[in-house]
Each structure stands twice: as C-alpha cells, then as structure tokens.
Amino acid sequence: MHEKINRLLTELDSLTAKNAGEVEALRVGWLGKKGSITLLFEEFRQVGAEEKRQFGPQINRLKQAAVEKINALRESMESAGGHKPSFDATLPGEPAPLGARHPLSIVRSEIIDIFKTLGYTVAEGPEVEDDYHVFGALNFPPEHPARDMQDTFFVTAGDNPVLLRTHTSSVQVREMERRKPPIRIICPGRVFRNEAISARAHCIFHQVEGLYIDENVSFADMKQSILYFAREFFGAGVQIRLRPSYFPFTEPSAEVDVSCNICRGEGCNVCKHTGWLEIMGCGMVDPNVLEASGIDSKKYTGFAFGMGIERIAMLKWHVRDLRHYFENDIRFLQQFATA
Ligand code: DAH
C-alpha cells in the first residue's frame, strides 16, 4: 500500500491538462466514484487496524494533494482563458446604421460640379439681408409686389428694411459690389418666402444662382451654357427651349424648359402632357443692375440664371411632394443612400 500511495503521488505531480475538459477527466479519474483514490480508500477499508494507523494519514495527504492539484489545474485553465479576448474576432460585426446625404445636398453638389467644369466658382451671401440687396439693387421698382408682406418675411421695417432673402440673386449684387469682371459664380443657398406650405410650395427652399459677367458675353453664350448644364444633369438626349419672360433684373429674360425626361417629350402626368418641364429663369443682366453695383454697362455684359434645387431634385427622382424634403422621414431619406 505504501508503494501504491507513493506511485500515485509521483503520478499526481506530473499531471497536466490542455483544457477544462481534460481537467474534468482527471477529476473523474482520480476522485470520481471509480477514481484511483476512491478505489484506494475501498482497499484501505479492508486492511487491519495496524495498517490503518500507518497508512491513514498518507492516504488522506494523497487525497488532499489530488484535490489541490486538480483545483490548481482548473484555476490555471480559467486564468489562461481570462487572457483570451472575451469576443470572437472572426464573427461578423454588428452593422452600424449608415447615414445618407440629403437629396437636396446631392443635387446641389451635382449642379455646382457641372458649372465648375465651365469655370464657375461658388459664392455665398447672407440669408438675413436688406431690401437693397434683395430688391433695390436688382431693379425692383419701389412698389413691386414681391416686397409685399405676402411674399417676404421682414425682420425690421424702415427705408431699407432687414428681411429674409427671397432669392439668391442678392448674392449676385454682393459679388458685383466687391469684385471686378470677369465674374463667373454659382451661388447656392437657402431662401424664404411667406407661402402656404403645400405639395408644390414651401416657405423655406433652396436656389442656385449663376452669374457670368465679362466683355462680349452674349445671349448665345447663355443658351449654350444652359444647354450644357441640362445635358450633363438630365442626360445627353435632352433639348431645351427658352420662353420669353420678365424679371426686373434681366433684359431680355426667359424661362427655360427641358424636354421631359420621363416621357421623352411625348407627354405624361409630370410634364402635364406638354413634353416640357420648367427648370429655371434666366436673362441678360439689366444694365441698371450692373451700374447700381459699379460695373460699366458699356464695357461689360453678362447673363444670370436661377433655379430651385427642390424642383430640380423633384424632376430627377420624380418626387411628387416637396414636403418630403423637410420632414426627415428616414424611409424617404434612405432611398438616396446610394444615389
Ligand atoms: N430670382 C428668380 C426667382 O427667385 C430666379 C431668377 C430668374 C434668377 C432669372 C436669375 C434670373 O438670375 O436671371 O424666381
């Protein structure tokens, strides 16, 4: 018995395990119902009183050693486990929801990029303006109805009241005041009008204004620049047509239509069966406007144009209701995630 105890003690010393499963197998093999130590205890029960006295303490020590050894192995497995990352780096990650650019931002950038290729640079001006830069310098007569409370949000009253700009044409004026021709600018911005909100109108919307002033700038230059824009934006096949119109700051003035990109001119709901869609206003800058901002109208001519970003975006994606652009409904906005 003495020998057996010693052999088990040496064996115990050299025990190793690679994982928790192996530790458990050792525990069963040593201390389980049929484990070496349990069997030894059974044998011990059979021996005489003298031997019991002799081997009792040794067997107890052996059992104690086995328990300690197996506990030590188990602990070392657990602490080794603690150093491993507590997550599985090979599992696919949880996708974070990605935002998307707002459709109006997408269209604004597209418009700017097209005009950049023609040499235009971006200019911006204040949203809170005075009457002079929004109306006066743009040749609006004092009694012009656009100044009426119906259309304009006024901030202060007086001779040159402060107001929220109703169009981005005010940026033209500021640029003409501070630079000499040639001027070739594209002016995106937010504008405000006192309109009832509906599917087709909003009190806040966005425009892009263009202005080109130099010697010998002609109506034909304007037409060609707008045709270039229309084909870049709506597709190589589109046509444009210019209809005579009136704006106080341009003479002559025109409204520009593009051939309907949905029915290709055949007539549909979107173009109201005309085959044409209105996209902007334009014209040759009125000499009064040049002179008001200190530009010699005998030496320089120029053209200007202005379009609504919401309208262009509605035509691009066939959006039927302008209010979608401002409601921030994620289901609407997500549709532009890859646009
Ligand atoms: N400012 C005009 C509007 O808000 C748009 C416009 C028309 C701008 C003709 C222009 C232009 O520069 O030449 O409706």
Tab-separated table of C-alpha atoms and ligand atoms in Angstrom:
chain	number	residue	atom	x	y	z
A	1	MET	CA	0.000	0.000	0.000
A	2	HIS	CA	2.840	2.306	0.829
A	3	GLU	CA	4.260	1.809	-2.671
A	4	LYS	CA	0.901	2.424	-4.308
A	5	ILE	CA	0.495	5.673	-2.429
A	6	ASN	CA	3.963	6.820	-3.448
A	7	ARG	CA	3.392	5.897	-7.109
A	8	LEU	CA	0.133	7.843	-7.169
A	9	LEU	CA	1.867	10.826	-5.522
A	10	THR	CA	4.543	10.912	-8.232
A	11	GLU	CA	1.943	10.473	-10.946
A	12	LEU	CA	-0.056	13.293	-9.446
A	13	ASP	CA	2.953	15.568	-9.618
A	14	SER	CA	3.345	15.165	-13.354
A	15	LEU	CA	-0.343	15.683	-14.268
A	16	THR	CA	-1.067	18.263	-16.952
A	17	ALA	CA	-4.175	19.314	-18.853
A	18	LYS	CA	-4.705	21.309	-22.006
A	19	ASN	CA	-8.257	22.424	-21.374
A	20	ALA	CA	-11.134	22.388	-18.963
A	21	GLY	CA	-12.421	19.110	-20.441
A	22	GLU	CA	-9.157	17.373	-19.621
A	23	VAL	CA	-9.182	18.724	-16.065
A	24	GLU	CA	-12.651	17.294	-15.568
A	25	ALA	CA	-11.482	13.922	-16.943
A	26	LEU	CA	-8.631	13.938	-14.403
A	27	ARG	CA	-11.010	14.734	-11.585
A	28	VAL	CA	-13.224	11.792	-12.535
A	29	GLY	CA	-10.166	9.533	-12.967
A	30	TRP	CA	-8.791	10.366	-9.526
A	31	LEU	CA	-11.611	11.434	-7.270
A	32	GLY	CA	-14.738	10.153	-9.064
A	33	LYS	CA	-16.740	7.089	-7.955
A	34	LYS	CA	-14.287	4.780	-9.671
A	35	GLY	CA	-11.287	7.078	-9.377
A	36	SER	CA	-7.872	5.810	-8.230
A	37	ILE	CA	-8.172	7.451	-4.837
A	38	THR	CA	-11.722	6.279	-4.226
A	39	LEU	CA	-10.621	2.726	-5.040
A	40	LEU	CA	-7.633	3.105	-2.724
A	41	PHE	CA	-9.957	4.136	0.094
A	42	GLU	CA	-12.031	0.989	-0.556
A	43	GLU	CA	-8.873	-1.103	-0.311
A	44	PHE	CA	-7.917	0.769	2.861
A	45	ARG	CA	-11.182	-0.153	4.476
A	46	GLN	CA	-10.239	-3.844	4.198
A	47	VAL	CA	-6.850	-3.638	5.961
A	48	GLY	CA	-6.111	-4.295	9.621
A	49	ALA	CA	-6.032	-1.747	12.428
A	50	GLU	CA	-2.256	-1.502	12.465
A	51	GLU	CA	-2.042	-0.679	8.764
A	52	LYS	CA	-4.948	1.737	9.070
A	53	ARG	CA	-2.954	3.698	11.625
A	54	GLN	CA	0.111	3.583	9.392
A	55	PHE	CA	-1.453	4.479	6.050
A	56	GLY	CA	-4.437	6.575	7.106
A	57	PRO	CA	-2.522	9.875	7.268
A	58	GLN	CA	-0.720	9.075	3.973
A	59	ILE	CA	-3.935	8.347	2.088
A	60	ASN	CA	-5.500	11.493	3.465
A	61	ARG	CA	-2.468	13.510	2.345
A	62	LEU	CA	-2.682	11.873	-1.097
A	63	LYS	CA	-6.349	12.777	-1.427
A	64	GLN	CA	-5.633	16.306	-0.251
A	65	ALA	CA	-2.796	16.598	-2.800
A	66	ALA	CA	-5.032	15.300	-5.606
A	67	VAL	CA	-7.784	17.793	-4.774
A	68	GLU	CA	-5.243	20.633	-4.664
A	69	LYS	CA	-3.560	19.581	-7.874
A	70	ILE	CA	-6.826	19.329	-9.806
A	71	ASN	CA	-8.064	22.640	-8.413
A	72	ALA	CA	-4.745	24.232	-9.413
A	73	LEU	CA	-5.066	22.840	-12.940
A	74	ARG	CA	-8.654	24.115	-13.182
A	75	GLU	CA	-7.659	27.574	-11.977
A	76	SER	CA	-4.805	27.793	-14.448
A	77	MET	CA	-7.242	26.917	-17.263
A	78	GLU	CA	-9.654	29.636	-16.139
A	79	SER	CA	-6.986	32.306	-15.804
A	80	ALA	CA	-5.479	31.338	-19.161
A	81	GLY	CA	-8.996	31.759	-20.565
A	82	GLY	CA	-9.148	35.222	-18.987
A	83	HIS	CA	-6.269	36.410	-21.153
A	84	LYS	CA	-8.021	35.440	-24.338
A	85	PRO	CA	-10.256	38.115	-25.876
A	86	SER	CA	-13.749	37.750	-24.488
A	87	PHE	CA	-15.205	38.012	-28.018
A	88	ASP	CA	-14.746	36.048	-31.186
A	89	ALA	CA	-12.994	38.361	-33.600
A	90	THR	CA	-13.958	36.167	-36.532
A	91	LEU	CA	-17.716	36.720	-36.061
A	92	PRO	CA	-19.266	39.233	-38.477
A	93	GLY	CA	-19.686	42.641	-36.786
A	94	GLU	CA	-22.977	44.258	-35.943
A	95	PRO	CA	-23.648	46.693	-38.778
A	96	ALA	CA	-23.878	50.336	-37.624
A	97	PRO	CA	-26.690	52.117	-39.480
A	98	LEU	CA	-25.137	54.381	-42.114
A	99	GLY	CA	-26.495	57.833	-42.773
A	100	ALA	CA	-27.097	59.117	-46.279
A	101	ARG	CA	-26.638	62.503	-47.901
A	102	HIS	CA	-29.801	64.519	-48.124
A	103	PRO	CA	-31.236	64.510	-51.665
A	104	LEU	CA	-31.038	68.298	-51.798
A	105	SER	CA	-27.326	68.179	-50.917
A	106	ILE	CA	-26.760	65.601	-53.630
A	107	VAL	CA	-28.438	67.766	-56.263
A	108	ARG	CA	-26.754	70.962	-55.070
A	109	SER	CA	-23.330	69.310	-55.395
A	110	GLU	CA	-24.169	67.941	-58.832
A	111	ILE	CA	-25.243	71.369	-60.090
A	112	ILE	CA	-22.115	73.016	-58.653
A	113	ASP	CA	-19.846	70.343	-60.124
A	114	ILE	CA	-21.297	70.837	-63.595
A	115	PHE	CA	-20.784	74.596	-63.514
A	116	LYS	CA	-17.304	74.183	-62.055
A	117	THR	CA	-16.293	72.483	-65.284
A	118	LEU	CA	-17.283	75.728	-67.051
A	119	GLY	CA	-15.046	77.761	-64.741
A	120	TYR	CA	-17.643	78.920	-62.206
A	121	THR	CA	-16.680	79.267	-58.548
A	122	VAL	CA	-19.027	79.083	-55.565
A	123	ALA	CA	-20.096	82.314	-53.849
A	124	GLU	CA	-22.369	82.643	-50.838
A	125	GLY	CA	-24.116	85.509	-49.107
A	126	PRO	CA	-26.201	86.185	-46.003
A	127	GLU	CA	-29.686	84.732	-45.547
A	128	VAL	CA	-30.732	87.754	-43.488
A	129	GLU	CA	-30.430	90.578	-45.990
A	130	ASP	CA	-31.560	94.126	-46.541
A	131	ASP	CA	-34.113	95.357	-49.039
A	132	TYR	CA	-31.405	96.953	-51.149
A	133	HIS	CA	-29.518	93.714	-51.914
A	134	VAL	CA	-32.649	91.610	-52.427
A	135	PHE	CA	-34.718	94.119	-54.389
A	136	GLY	CA	-33.387	97.665	-54.802
A	137	ALA	CA	-30.073	96.877	-56.489
A	138	LEU	CA	-31.847	94.313	-58.674
A	139	ASN	CA	-34.012	96.943	-60.308
A	140	PHE	CA	-37.241	96.147	-58.453
A	141	PRO	CA	-39.347	99.297	-58.521
A	142	PRO	CA	-40.290	100.520	-55.035
A	143	GLU	CA	-43.903	99.440	-55.435
A	144	HIS	CA	-43.058	95.921	-56.675
A	145	PRO	CA	-45.433	93.355	-55.136
A	146	ALA	CA	-42.606	90.968	-54.157
A	147	ARG	CA	-41.863	93.311	-51.273
A	148	ASP	CA	-45.372	92.808	-50.021
A	149	MET	CA	-45.864	91.068	-46.703
A	150	GLN	CA	-47.456	88.247	-48.723
A	151	ASP	CA	-44.115	87.138	-50.063
A	152	THR	CA	-41.336	88.418	-47.885
A	153	PHE	CA	-40.544	87.796	-44.215
A	154	PHE	CA	-39.489	91.143	-42.793
A	155	VAL	CA	-37.248	91.397	-39.754
A	156	THR	CA	-37.317	95.172	-39.383
A	157	ALA	CA	-39.304	97.991	-41.015
A	158	GLY	CA	-37.946	101.271	-42.356
A	159	ASP	CA	-36.394	102.635	-45.539
A	160	ASN	CA	-34.062	99.717	-46.082
A	161	PRO	CA	-35.746	97.008	-44.036
A	162	VAL	CA	-33.945	93.862	-42.948
A	163	LEU	CA	-35.581	90.706	-44.306
A	164	LEU	CA	-35.039	87.048	-45.099
A	165	ARG	CA	-33.831	86.868	-48.681
A	166	THR	CA	-36.490	85.657	-51.096
A	167	HIS	CA	-33.963	84.592	-53.729
A	168	THR	CA	-30.222	84.046	-54.118
A	169	SER	CA	-29.991	86.851	-56.686
A	170	SER	CA	-28.897	89.011	-53.729
A	171	VAL	CA	-25.554	87.182	-53.827
A	172	GLN	CA	-25.019	88.498	-57.377
A	173	VAL	CA	-25.248	92.021	-56.036
A	174	ARG	CA	-22.793	91.420	-53.199
A	175	GLU	CA	-20.283	89.811	-55.566
A	176	MET	CA	-20.586	92.590	-58.156
A	177	GLU	CA	-20.002	95.121	-55.395
A	178	ARG	CA	-16.819	93.533	-54.209
A	179	ARG	CA	-15.138	92.327	-57.435
A	180	LYS	CA	-14.331	93.464	-60.935
A	181	PRO	CA	-15.324	91.423	-64.002
A	182	PRO	CA	-14.772	88.814	-65.225
A	183	ILE	CA	-17.150	87.333	-62.676
A	184	ARG	CA	-18.271	83.744	-63.063
A	185	ILE	CA	-20.052	82.485	-59.959
A	186	ILE	CA	-22.546	79.897	-58.851
A	187	CYS	CA	-24.429	80.758	-55.650
A	188	PRO	CA	-26.300	78.009	-53.808
A	189	GLY	CA	-28.366	78.949	-50.797
A	190	ARG	CA	-31.499	78.866	-48.719
A	191	VAL	CA	-34.309	81.293	-49.430
A	192	PHE	CA	-37.532	82.224	-47.643
A	193	ARG	CA	-40.983	83.201	-48.809
A	194	ASN	CA	-44.204	83.724	-46.997
A	195	GLU	CA	-46.021	80.892	-48.758
A	196	ALA	CA	-48.609	78.437	-47.517
A	197	ILE	CA	-46.938	75.038	-47.295
A	198	SER	CA	-48.231	72.527	-49.831
A	199	ALA	CA	-47.010	69.748	-52.113
A	200	ARG	CA	-45.706	72.405	-54.510
A	201	ALA	CA	-44.623	75.281	-52.270
A	202	HIS	CA	-42.744	75.789	-49.025
A	203	CYS	CA	-41.741	78.828	-47.033
A	204	ILE	CA	-38.126	77.637	-46.991
A	205	PHE	CA	-36.429	76.276	-50.072
A	206	HIS	CA	-33.121	76.380	-51.925
A	207	GLN	CA	-31.897	78.031	-55.070
A	208	VAL	CA	-28.783	78.080	-57.164
A	209	GLU	CA	-27.980	81.334	-58.850
A	210	GLY	CA	-25.484	81.722	-61.670
A	211	LEU	CA	-23.830	84.893	-62.920
A	212	TYR	CA	-21.337	85.470	-65.704
A	213	ILE	CA	-20.084	88.971	-66.477
A	214	ASP	CA	-17.312	89.824	-68.910
A	215	GLU	CA	-16.753	91.720	-72.138
A	216	ASN	CA	-18.855	90.437	-75.030
A	217	VAL	CA	-20.967	87.934	-73.098
A	218	SER	CA	-23.957	87.173	-75.312
A	219	PHE	CA	-27.398	85.598	-75.122
A	220	ALA	CA	-25.988	82.744	-77.253
A	221	ASP	CA	-23.326	82.097	-74.561
A	222	MET	CA	-26.111	81.850	-72.016
A	223	LYS	CA	-28.136	79.454	-74.117
A	224	GLN	CA	-25.176	77.217	-74.739
A	225	SER	CA	-24.147	77.173	-71.047
A	226	ILE	CA	-27.683	76.227	-70.011
A	227	LEU	CA	-27.901	73.535	-72.704
A	228	TYR	CA	-24.594	72.128	-71.467
A	229	PHE	CA	-25.916	72.061	-67.892
A	230	ALA	CA	-29.224	70.441	-68.922
A	231	ARG	CA	-27.483	67.664	-70.849
A	232	GLU	CA	-24.964	66.999	-68.086
A	233	PHE	CA	-27.701	66.865	-65.481
A	234	PHE	CA	-30.663	65.249	-67.236
A	235	GLY	CA	-28.900	63.264	-69.952
A	236	ALA	CA	-27.255	63.791	-73.313
A	237	GLY	CA	-30.513	63.494	-75.247
A	238	VAL	CA	-32.455	66.393	-73.665
A	239	GLN	CA	-33.461	69.525	-75.524
A	240	ILE	CA	-34.067	72.956	-74.032
A	241	ARG	CA	-36.365	75.752	-75.063
A	242	LEU	CA	-36.421	79.360	-73.915
A	243	ARG	CA	-39.706	81.166	-73.445
A	244	PRO	CA	-39.750	84.965	-73.188
A	245	SER	CA	-40.412	86.085	-69.632
A	246	TYR	CA	-39.907	89.001	-67.295
A	247	PHE	CA	-37.617	89.593	-64.320
A	248	PRO	CA	-36.770	93.100	-63.114
A	249	PHE	CA	-33.031	92.323	-63.074
A	250	THR	CA	-32.641	90.854	-66.563
A	251	GLU	CA	-33.449	92.140	-70.053
A	252	PRO	CA	-34.276	90.200	-72.111
A	253	SER	CA	-35.473	87.478	-69.729
A	254	ALA	CA	-36.517	83.920	-70.383
A	255	GLU	CA	-37.809	80.824	-68.710
A	256	VAL	CA	-36.019	77.597	-69.568
A	257	ASP	CA	-37.753	74.280	-70.150
A	258	VAL	CA	-36.093	70.900	-70.683
A	259	SER	CA	-37.719	68.180	-72.707
A	260	CYS	CA	-39.491	65.837	-70.271
A	261	ASN	CA	-37.016	63.173	-69.196
A	262	ILE	CA	-39.821	60.781	-68.284
A	263	CYS	CA	-41.865	60.577	-71.497
A	264	ARG	CA	-39.070	61.919	-73.718
A	265	GLY	CA	-41.339	64.643	-74.984
A	266	GLU	CA	-44.358	62.502	-75.750
A	267	GLY	CA	-46.479	63.829	-72.906
A	268	CYS	CA	-47.112	62.433	-69.399
A	269	ASN	CA	-48.505	63.430	-65.980
A	270	VAL	CA	-45.274	65.005	-64.806
A	271	CYS	CA	-44.961	67.363	-67.783
A	272	LYS	CA	-48.757	67.788	-67.851
A	273	HIS	CA	-48.752	66.403	-71.382
A	274	THR	CA	-46.708	69.298	-72.728
A	275	GLY	CA	-43.475	67.317	-73.150
A	276	TRP	CA	-41.584	70.129	-71.363
A	277	LEU	CA	-40.530	70.836	-67.760
A	278	GLU	CA	-39.657	74.281	-66.484
A	279	ILE	CA	-36.259	74.320	-64.765
A	280	MET	CA	-35.087	77.910	-64.360
A	281	GLY	CA	-35.306	81.607	-65.094
A	282	CYS	CA	-32.537	83.468	-66.868
A	283	GLY	CA	-31.636	86.553	-68.833
A	284	MET	CA	-29.069	89.157	-69.742
A	285	VAL	CA	-28.222	91.219	-66.676
A	286	ASP	CA	-30.073	94.536	-66.922
A	287	PRO	CA	-27.627	97.454	-67.418
A	288	ASN	CA	-29.295	99.176	-64.439
A	289	VAL	CA	-28.225	96.256	-62.257
A	290	LEU	CA	-24.617	96.423	-63.466
A	291	GLU	CA	-24.455	100.187	-62.933
A	292	ALA	CA	-26.047	100.001	-59.465
A	293	SER	CA	-23.136	97.833	-58.350
A	294	GLY	CA	-20.458	99.906	-60.054
A	295	ILE	CA	-19.909	97.871	-63.218
A	296	ASP	CA	-19.574	99.753	-66.510
A	297	SER	CA	-22.517	98.554	-68.610
A	298	LYS	CA	-20.955	99.948	-71.795
A	299	LYS	CA	-17.914	97.733	-71.392
A	300	TYR	CA	-19.433	94.647	-69.788
A	301	THR	CA	-22.420	92.454	-70.383
A	302	GLY	CA	-23.496	89.343	-68.534
A	303	PHE	CA	-26.120	86.734	-68.034
A	304	ALA	CA	-27.727	85.318	-64.916
A	305	PHE	CA	-29.901	82.352	-64.173
A	306	GLY	CA	-31.625	80.942	-61.129
A	307	MET	CA	-33.159	77.591	-60.341
A	308	GLY	CA	-34.836	75.882	-57.399
A	309	ILE	CA	-32.927	72.906	-56.028
A	310	GLU	CA	-36.108	71.226	-54.750
A	311	ARG	CA	-37.681	71.479	-58.174
A	312	ILE	CA	-34.627	70.043	-59.955
A	313	ALA	CA	-34.460	67.220	-57.377
A	314	MET	CA	-38.193	66.502	-57.850
A	315	LEU	CA	-37.642	66.185	-61.586
A	316	LYS	CA	-34.582	63.998	-61.142
A	317	TRP	CA	-36.284	61.488	-58.833
A	318	HIS	CA	-39.949	62.105	-59.662
A	319	VAL	CA	-40.729	63.204	-56.112
A	320	ARG	CA	-44.358	64.307	-56.021
A	321	ASP	CA	-44.455	66.272	-52.781
A	322	LEU	CA	-41.975	68.986	-51.821
A	323	ARG	CA	-42.679	68.465	-48.119
A	324	HIS	CA	-40.780	65.160	-48.173
A	325	TYR	CA	-37.550	67.139	-48.348
A	326	PHE	CA	-38.182	68.794	-44.988
A	327	GLU	CA	-39.894	66.111	-42.923
A	328	ASN	CA	-36.781	63.977	-42.397
A	329	ASP	CA	-38.729	60.739	-42.642
A	330	ILE	CA	-35.970	58.159	-42.602
A	331	ARG	CA	-37.892	55.942	-45.062
A	332	PHE	CA	-37.801	58.736	-47.623
A	333	LEU	CA	-34.193	59.725	-46.989
A	334	GLN	CA	-32.842	56.156	-47.051
A	335	GLN	CA	-33.837	55.834	-50.675
A	336	PHE	CA	-30.994	58.205	-51.527
A	337	ALA	CA	-28.358	56.271	-49.600
A	338	THR	CA	-26.631	55.080	-52.729
A	339	ALA	CA	-27.649	57.901	-55.011
B	1	DAH	N1	-34.525	85.160	-58.717
B	1	DAH	C1	-35.502	84.467	-59.517
B	1	DAH	C2	-36.530	83.814	-58.598
B	1	DAH	O1	-36.302	83.707	-57.442
B	1	DAH	C3	-34.849	83.418	-60.347
B	1	DAH	C4	-34.031	84.017	-61.419
B	1	DAH	C5	-34.598	84.350	-62.625
B	1	DAH	C6	-32.700	84.297	-61.195
B	1	DAH	C7	-33.842	84.911	-63.626
B	1	DAH	C8	-31.930	84.882	-62.194
B	1	DAH	C9	-32.532	85.180	-63.431
B	1	DAH	O2	-30.636	85.158	-62.042
B	1	DAH	O3	-31.760	85.724	-64.398
B	1	DAH	O4	-37.530	83.396	-59.038
